[in-house]
């Protein structure tokens, strides 16, 4: 799989961008702040409908504009597929597949399968549980696009149930049975969608665990073994059956009803779960060194890559300024993993950050003065398209 064309309109700093690509390694070089990360961020958004840098879509729309457009042409086993995503400020996003509108942007998930490595990956080890949940959900969505709908349905129910909890506490003391009956209805919705999401995550962790252990051993030979475990907010027993998980969620919500009403928030569900990372007998968060934390973060991404490869079709590798964060041994391990990929897109502030033995096409991003002020421009090999951004 590879991206043949990337087009941007009013995305981040780019007012207009068109880039023709081919299989192989591409290196985007330029100082920080020139817009190179925005290029790979756009591709990651096309793969997952989310950014690796921000939690909401608003920052993706160029300042002063009402919408941003990401257009990609993806080639998989010789077949081309065009995806256009319109990110609207304050309105519902839209999508087209092969130039035809689709009912929901979720329908284009899975066309581009990608794995992203970025400096933000350190948050997978040192950050909040939300960072690790997003890692699982993004990967689950790339592997099984229908999970995008499960995530959306769960998030919608979670917001509505939380809003009801905020108003239901007073209703309980007034004897307003109708409000409490409504809450029980939302309990059922949350348990149904939550169980499906939890089952997908738990299945994924079971498959990821041996790949993470193997990848970490490659990155840090002789170190403590790396393990990952899904930690749920309910007792899930031994299996990952969705119906059993639904029953467990309903039972836990009933048990914690008073606490939820008192605090006005949902205390049970996959939004409270975590992916526990351990080195030997110690949790990685709080105990791992800087080098160990980077090795664990890389192991999670490498495991994702191997899992997607095993299912058929090479995912596109997106390496966002990550070589600068790694020591020599970890650079070599990441470079080796990328050696066989059909397409690798790399960003770097300086050329020296890139492995010297790589055969890669270099794309230089620089600032240029024109009638509209200072803009970012791309200069690369003859025969390829050029692209230009809006005022920087």
Coordinates of C-alpha atoms in Angstrom, one line a residue:
X1 CA 0.0 0.0 0.0
X2 CA 1.2 3.5 -0.7
X3 CA -0.1 7.1 -1.1
X4 CA 0.2 8.3 -4.7
X5 CA -1.2 11.8 -4.1
X6 CA -1.7 14.1 -1.1
X7 CA -3.7 17.3 -1.5
X8 CA -4.4 19.9 1.2
X9 CA -6.7 22.9 1.3
X10 CA -6.6 25.2 4.3
X11 CA -5.2 22.4 6.5
X12 CA -3.1 23.8 9.4
X13 CA -0.5 26.1 7.9
X14 CA -1.0 24.9 4.3
X15 CA -3.5 27.0 2.2
X16 CA -2.8 24.8 -0.9
X17 CA -0.7 21.7 -1.3
X18 CA -0.5 19.0 -4.0
X19 CA 2.2 16.4 -3.8
X20 CA 2.7 13.4 -6.1
X21 CA 4.3 10.4 -4.3
X22 CA 5.6 7.0 -5.2
X23 CA 6.5 3.9 -3.3
X24 CA 9.8 4.0 -1.3
X25 CA 11.2 6.4 1.3
X26 CA 10.4 10.1 1.3
X27 CA 12.1 12.5 3.7
X28 CA 10.6 16.0 4.3
X29 CA 13.4 18.2 5.7
X30 CA 12.9 21.7 7.1
X31 CA 13.2 23.7 10.3
X32 CA 10.6 23.4 13.0
X33 CA 7.5 25.5 12.4
X34 CA 7.6 25.2 8.6
X35 CA 4.7 22.8 8.2
X36 CA 6.4 19.4 7.5
X37 CA 4.6 17.6 10.4
X38 CA 1.3 18.9 9.1
X39 CA 1.8 16.7 6.0
X40 CA 2.1 13.4 7.8
X41 CA -0.6 14.5 10.3
X42 CA -3.0 14.9 7.4
X43 CA -2.3 11.3 6.3
X44 CA -2.8 10.0 9.8
X45 CA -6.1 11.8 10.0
X46 CA -7.1 10.1 6.7
X47 CA -6.3 6.8 8.3
X48 CA -8.0 7.2 11.7
X49 CA -10.1 10.4 11.5
X50 CA -8.0 11.8 14.3
X51 CA -4.9 13.8 14.9
X52 CA -1.8 12.5 16.8
X53 CA -1.3 16.0 18.2
X54 CA -4.7 17.3 19.2
X55 CA -7.9 15.8 20.5
X56 CA -10.3 18.0 18.5
X57 CA -10.6 19.0 14.9
X58 CA -10.8 22.8 15.3
X59 CA -7.0 23.4 15.3
X60 CA -6.7 21.5 11.9
X61 CA -8.6 24.3 10.0
X62 CA -6.3 27.1 8.9
X63 CA -6.8 30.3 10.9
X64 CA -9.5 32.4 9.3
X65 CA -11.0 29.6 7.2
X66 CA -14.3 27.7 7.6
X67 CA -13.1 24.3 6.5
X68 CA -10.1 22.2 5.6
X69 CA -9.9 19.5 2.9
X70 CA -7.5 16.5 2.9
X71 CA -7.5 14.6 -0.4
X72 CA -5.6 11.3 -0.9
X73 CA -5.2 8.7 -3.6
X74 CA -4.2 5.4 -2.1
X75 CA -2.9 2.5 -4.2
X76 CA -3.4 -1.0 -2.8
X77 CA -2.5 -4.1 -4.8
X78 CA -2.6 -2.0 -8.0
X79 CA -6.1 -0.6 -7.3
X80 CA -6.5 3.2 -6.7
X81 CA -9.0 4.7 -4.3
X82 CA -9.5 8.4 -3.8
X83 CA -10.6 9.8 -0.4
X84 CA -11.6 13.4 0.2
X85 CA -12.2 14.6 3.8
X86 CA -13.8 17.9 4.6
X87 CA -13.1 19.1 8.2
X88 CA -15.6 21.9 9.1
X89 CA -15.3 24.4 11.9
X90 CA -18.4 23.9 14.1
X91 CA -20.2 21.7 11.6
X92 CA -20.4 18.0 10.7
X93 CA -17.4 16.7 8.7
X94 CA -18.0 15.3 5.2
X95 CA -16.3 12.7 3.1
X96 CA -16.2 11.4 -0.5
X97 CA -15.0 8.0 -1.7
X98 CA -13.9 7.9 -5.3
X99 CA -15.5 11.3 -5.8
X100 CA -18.9 10.1 -4.5
X101 CA -20.3 11.5 -1.2
X102 CA -20.7 9.0 1.6
X103 CA -23.2 9.2 4.5
X104 CA -20.5 9.4 7.2
X105 CA -16.7 10.0 7.2
X106 CA -16.4 6.7 9.0
X107 CA -17.1 4.9 5.8
X108 CA -13.6 5.8 4.4
X109 CA -11.7 4.5 7.4
X110 CA -9.6 1.5 6.4
X111 CA -8.8 2.8 2.9
X112 CA -5.4 4.0 4.1
X113 CA -3.8 1.8 6.7
X114 CA -0.9 3.6 8.4
X115 CA 1.3 3.4 11.5
X116 CA 2.6 6.7 13.0
X117 CA 5.8 7.2 15.1
X118 CA 6.1 10.6 16.7
X119 CA 7.7 12.4 19.7
X120 CA 4.2 12.4 21.3
X121 CA 4.5 8.6 21.6
X122 CA 6.3 9.0 24.9
X123 CA 2.9 9.9 26.4
X124 CA 1.9 6.3 25.8
X125 CA 4.2 5.4 28.6
X126 CA 4.3 8.5 30.8
X127 CA 1.0 10.1 30.0
X128 CA -2.6 9.6 31.2
X129 CA -4.7 6.5 30.5
X130 CA -6.6 8.4 27.8
X131 CA -3.4 8.4 25.7
X132 CA -3.2 4.6 25.9
X133 CA -6.9 4.1 25.3
X134 CA -6.6 6.3 22.1
X135 CA -3.6 4.1 21.0
X136 CA -5.8 1.0 21.3
X137 CA -8.8 2.5 19.7
X138 CA -6.9 4.0 16.8
X139 CA -5.2 0.7 16.0
X140 CA -8.5 -1.2 16.5
X141 CA -10.1 1.2 14.0
X142 CA -7.4 0.8 11.4
X143 CA -7.7 -3.0 11.6
X144 CA -11.5 -3.2 11.8
X145 CA -13.1 0.0 10.4
X146 CA -16.5 -0.7 12.0
X147 CA -14.9 0.1 15.4
X148 CA -15.1 3.7 14.4
X149 CA -18.9 3.5 14.6
X150 CA -18.7 1.7 18.0
X151 CA -16.4 4.5 19.3
X152 CA -18.7 7.2 18.1
X153 CA -21.9 5.5 19.5
X154 CA -20.2 5.0 22.9
X155 CA -19.0 8.6 23.1
X156 CA -22.4 9.9 22.2
X157 CA -24.1 7.8 24.9
X158 CA -21.4 8.7 27.4
X159 CA -22.1 12.4 26.9
X160 CA -25.8 12.0 27.2
X161 CA -25.7 9.8 30.3
X162 CA -23.3 12.2 32.0
X163 CA -25.6 15.1 31.3
X164 CA -28.5 13.1 32.8
X165 CA -26.4 12.2 35.9
X166 CA -25.8 15.9 36.5
X167 CA -29.5 16.6 36.8
X168 CA -30.7 13.2 38.3
X169 CA -29.3 13.7 41.8
X170 CA -32.0 16.2 42.7
X171 CA -34.7 14.1 41.1
X172 CA -33.9 11.2 43.3
X173 CA -34.6 13.3 46.5
X174 CA -37.8 14.7 44.9
X175 CA -39.0 11.2 44.2
X176 CA -39.0 11.8 40.5
X177 CA -39.0 8.2 39.3
X178 CA -39.2 9.2 35.6
X179 CA -35.7 10.6 35.6
X180 CA -34.3 7.6 37.3
X181 CA -36.1 5.3 34.9
X182 CA -34.6 7.3 32.0
X183 CA -31.1 6.8 33.6
X184 CA -31.7 3.0 33.6
X185 CA -32.4 3.2 29.9
X186 CA -29.1 5.0 29.3
X187 CA -27.4 2.4 31.5
X188 CA -28.4 -0.2 29.0
X189 CA -27.1 1.8 26.0
X190 CA -23.8 2.5 27.7
X191 CA -23.4 -1.2 28.6
X192 CA -24.2 -2.4 25.1
X193 CA -21.8 -0.1 23.3
X194 CA -19.2 -0.2 26.1
X195 CA -19.1 -4.0 26.1
X196 CA -18.5 -4.0 22.3
X197 CA -15.7 -1.5 22.6
X198 CA -14.1 -3.3 25.5
X199 CA -14.3 -6.7 23.7
X200 CA -12.5 -5.2 20.7
X201 CA -9.8 -3.7 22.9
X202 CA -9.2 -6.9 24.9
X203 CA -9.0 -9.0 21.7
X204 CA -6.5 -6.5 20.4
X205 CA -4.3 -6.6 23.5
X206 CA -4.3 -10.4 23.5
X207 CA -2.8 -10.2 19.9
X208 CA -0.5 -7.3 20.6
X209 CA 1.1 -8.7 23.8
X210 CA 3.5 -11.2 22.2
X211 CA 4.5 -8.6 19.5
X212 CA 5.2 -6.0 22.1
X213 CA 7.4 -8.4 24.1
X214 CA 9.3 -9.4 20.9
X215 CA 9.7 -5.8 19.7
X216 CA 11.0 -4.6 23.1
X217 CA 13.5 -7.4 23.2
X218 CA 14.8 -6.3 19.8
X219 CA 15.1 -2.7 21.0
X220 CA 16.6 -3.4 24.4
X221 CA 18.2 -6.9 24.3
X222 CA 18.9 -8.3 27.8
X223 CA 16.5 -5.9 29.5
X224 CA 13.5 -6.8 31.6
X225 CA 10.6 -8.4 29.7
X226 CA 7.9 -6.0 28.5
X227 CA 4.3 -7.0 29.1
X228 CA 0.9 -5.3 28.5
X229 CA -2.4 -6.0 30.2
X230 CA -5.8 -4.5 29.7
X231 CA -7.1 -3.1 33.0
X232 CA -10.9 -2.7 33.0
X233 CA -13.1 -0.7 35.4
X234 CA -15.2 -3.9 36.0
X235 CA -14.4 -7.5 36.8
X236 CA -14.3 -9.1 33.3
X237 CA -13.5 -12.6 34.4
X238 CA -11.4 -14.7 32.0
X239 CA -13.1 -14.1 28.7
X240 CA -13.9 -11.2 26.4
X241 CA -17.5 -12.2 25.5
X242 CA -19.5 -9.0 24.8
X243 CA -22.6 -10.2 26.5
X244 CA -20.7 -11.1 29.7
X245 CA -19.0 -7.7 29.6
X246 CA -22.4 -6.0 29.2
X247 CA -23.7 -7.8 32.3
X248 CA -20.6 -6.9 34.3
X249 CA -21.0 -3.2 33.3
X250 CA -24.7 -3.1 34.3
X251 CA -23.9 -4.8 37.6
X252 CA -21.1 -2.3 38.4
X253 CA -23.3 0.7 37.4
X254 CA -26.0 -0.5 39.8
X255 CA -23.4 -0.9 42.5
X256 CA -22.0 2.6 42.0
X257 CA -25.3 4.4 41.4
X258 CA -25.1 6.5 44.5
X259 CA -21.5 7.6 43.8
X260 CA -22.3 8.5 40.2
X261 CA -25.3 10.6 41.2
X262 CA -23.3 12.3 43.9
X263 CA -20.5 13.2 41.6
X264 CA -22.5 13.7 38.4
X265 CA -20.3 11.6 36.2
X266 CA -20.0 8.1 34.7
X267 CA -17.6 6.1 36.9
X268 CA -18.0 2.8 35.0
X269 CA -17.1 1.9 31.4
X270 CA -14.3 1.7 28.9
X271 CA -13.6 5.4 29.3
X272 CA -12.2 4.5 32.8
X273 CA -10.0 1.6 31.6
X274 CA -6.3 1.6 31.0
X275 CA -3.5 -0.3 29.2
X276 CA -1.0 -1.4 31.9
X277 CA 2.6 -1.4 30.7
X278 CA 5.2 -3.3 32.8
X279 CA 8.9 -4.0 32.7
X280 CA 9.6 -7.0 34.7
X281 CA 7.4 -6.6 37.8
X282 CA 7.3 -2.8 37.8
X283 CA 4.9 -0.5 36.0
X284 CA 6.6 1.4 33.2
X285 CA 4.9 4.6 34.2
X286 CA 6.8 6.2 37.1
X287 CA 9.6 3.5 37.1
X288 CA 11.0 3.2 33.6
X289 CA 14.0 5.3 32.7
X290 CA 13.9 7.7 29.7
X291 CA 15.5 5.1 27.5
X292 CA 13.2 2.4 28.7
X293 CA 10.2 4.6 28.2
X294 CA 11.2 5.3 24.6
X295 CA 11.9 1.6 24.0
X296 CA 8.4 0.7 25.3
X297 CA 6.7 3.4 23.2
X298 CA 8.6 2.2 20.1
X299 CA 7.7 -1.4 20.9
X300 CA 4.0 -0.5 21.0
X301 CA 4.2 1.1 17.5
X302 CA 6.4 -1.7 16.1
X303 CA 3.9 -4.2 17.4
X304 CA 1.1 -2.3 15.6
X305 CA 3.1 -2.4 12.4
X306 CA 3.8 -6.1 12.6
X307 CA 0.1 -6.9 13.4
X308 CA -1.1 -5.0 10.4
X309 CA 1.5 -6.5 8.1
X310 CA 0.5 -10.0 9.3
X311 CA -3.0 -9.4 8.1
X312 CA -1.9 -8.7 4.6
X313 CA -1.0 -5.4 2.9
X314 CA 1.9 -3.2 4.0
X315 CA 0.8 -0.2 6.1
X316 CA 2.3 3.2 5.2
X317 CA 4.9 4.2 7.8
X318 CA 4.8 7.8 9.0
X319 CA 7.8 8.8 11.0
X320 CA 7.4 12.3 12.4
X321 CA 10.7 13.7 13.6
X322 CA 11.2 10.6 15.7
X323 CA 14.8 9.8 14.7
X324 CA 16.0 12.9 16.5
X325 CA 14.6 11.5 19.8
X326 CA 16.4 8.2 19.6
X327 CA 19.9 7.0 20.4
X328 CA 22.0 5.1 17.9
X329 CA 20.7 1.6 18.8
X330 CA 17.0 2.6 18.7
X331 CA 17.5 4.5 15.4
X332 CA 19.0 1.3 13.9
X333 CA 16.1 -0.8 15.1
X334 CA 13.5 1.6 13.7
X335 CA 15.4 1.9 10.5
X336 CA 15.5 -1.9 10.2
X337 CA 11.8 -2.2 10.7
X338 CA 11.2 0.4 8.0
X339 CA 13.5 -1.2 5.5
X340 CA 10.9 -3.5 4.0
X341 CA 8.0 -1.1 4.1
X342 CA 6.4 -0.3 0.7
X343 CA 6.3 3.4 1.6
X344 CA 7.8 5.5 4.4
X345 CA 7.3 9.2 4.9
X346 CA 9.7 10.8 7.3
X347 CA 10.0 14.4 8.7
X348 CA 13.3 15.7 10.1
X349 CA 14.6 19.1 11.1
X350 CA 18.1 18.3 9.7
X351 CA 19.3 15.7 7.2
X352 CA 21.8 14.3 9.8
X353 CA 18.8 12.8 11.8
X354 CA 18.1 10.4 8.9
X355 CA 20.1 7.1 8.7
X356 CA 23.0 7.7 6.4
X357 CA 22.6 4.4 4.5
X358 CA 19.0 5.2 3.5
X359 CA 18.1 5.5 -0.2
X360 CA 15.4 8.2 0.1
X361 CA 14.0 11.1 -1.9
X362 CA 14.6 14.3 -0.1
X363 CA 11.9 17.0 0.0
X364 CA 13.0 20.4 1.3
X365 CA 10.6 22.7 3.0
X366 CA 11.6 26.4 3.2
X367 CA 10.1 29.8 3.7
X368 CA 9.6 32.1 0.7
X369 CA 8.5 35.7 0.3
X370 CA 5.6 36.4 -2.1
X371 CA 2.9 39.0 -2.5
X372 CA 0.9 37.5 0.4
X373 CA 3.8 37.5 2.9
X374 CA 6.1 34.7 4.0
X375 CA 4.9 31.2 3.0
X376 CA 6.2 27.7 3.2
X377 CA 7.2 26.0 -0.1
X378 CA 8.4 22.6 -1.1
X379 CA 11.3 22.0 -3.3
X380 CA 12.1 18.5 -4.5
X381 CA 13.1 16.4 -7.5
X382 CA 12.3 17.5 -11.0
X383 CA 9.1 15.9 -12.4
X384 CA 7.2 16.0 -9.1
X385 CA 4.5 18.5 -8.2
X386 CA 5.2 21.6 -6.1
X387 CA 3.1 22.9 -3.3
X388 CA 2.7 26.1 -1.5
X389 CA 1.2 27.2 1.8
X390 CA -0.7 30.2 3.0
X391 CA 0.8 33.0 5.0
X392 CA 3.1 31.6 7.7

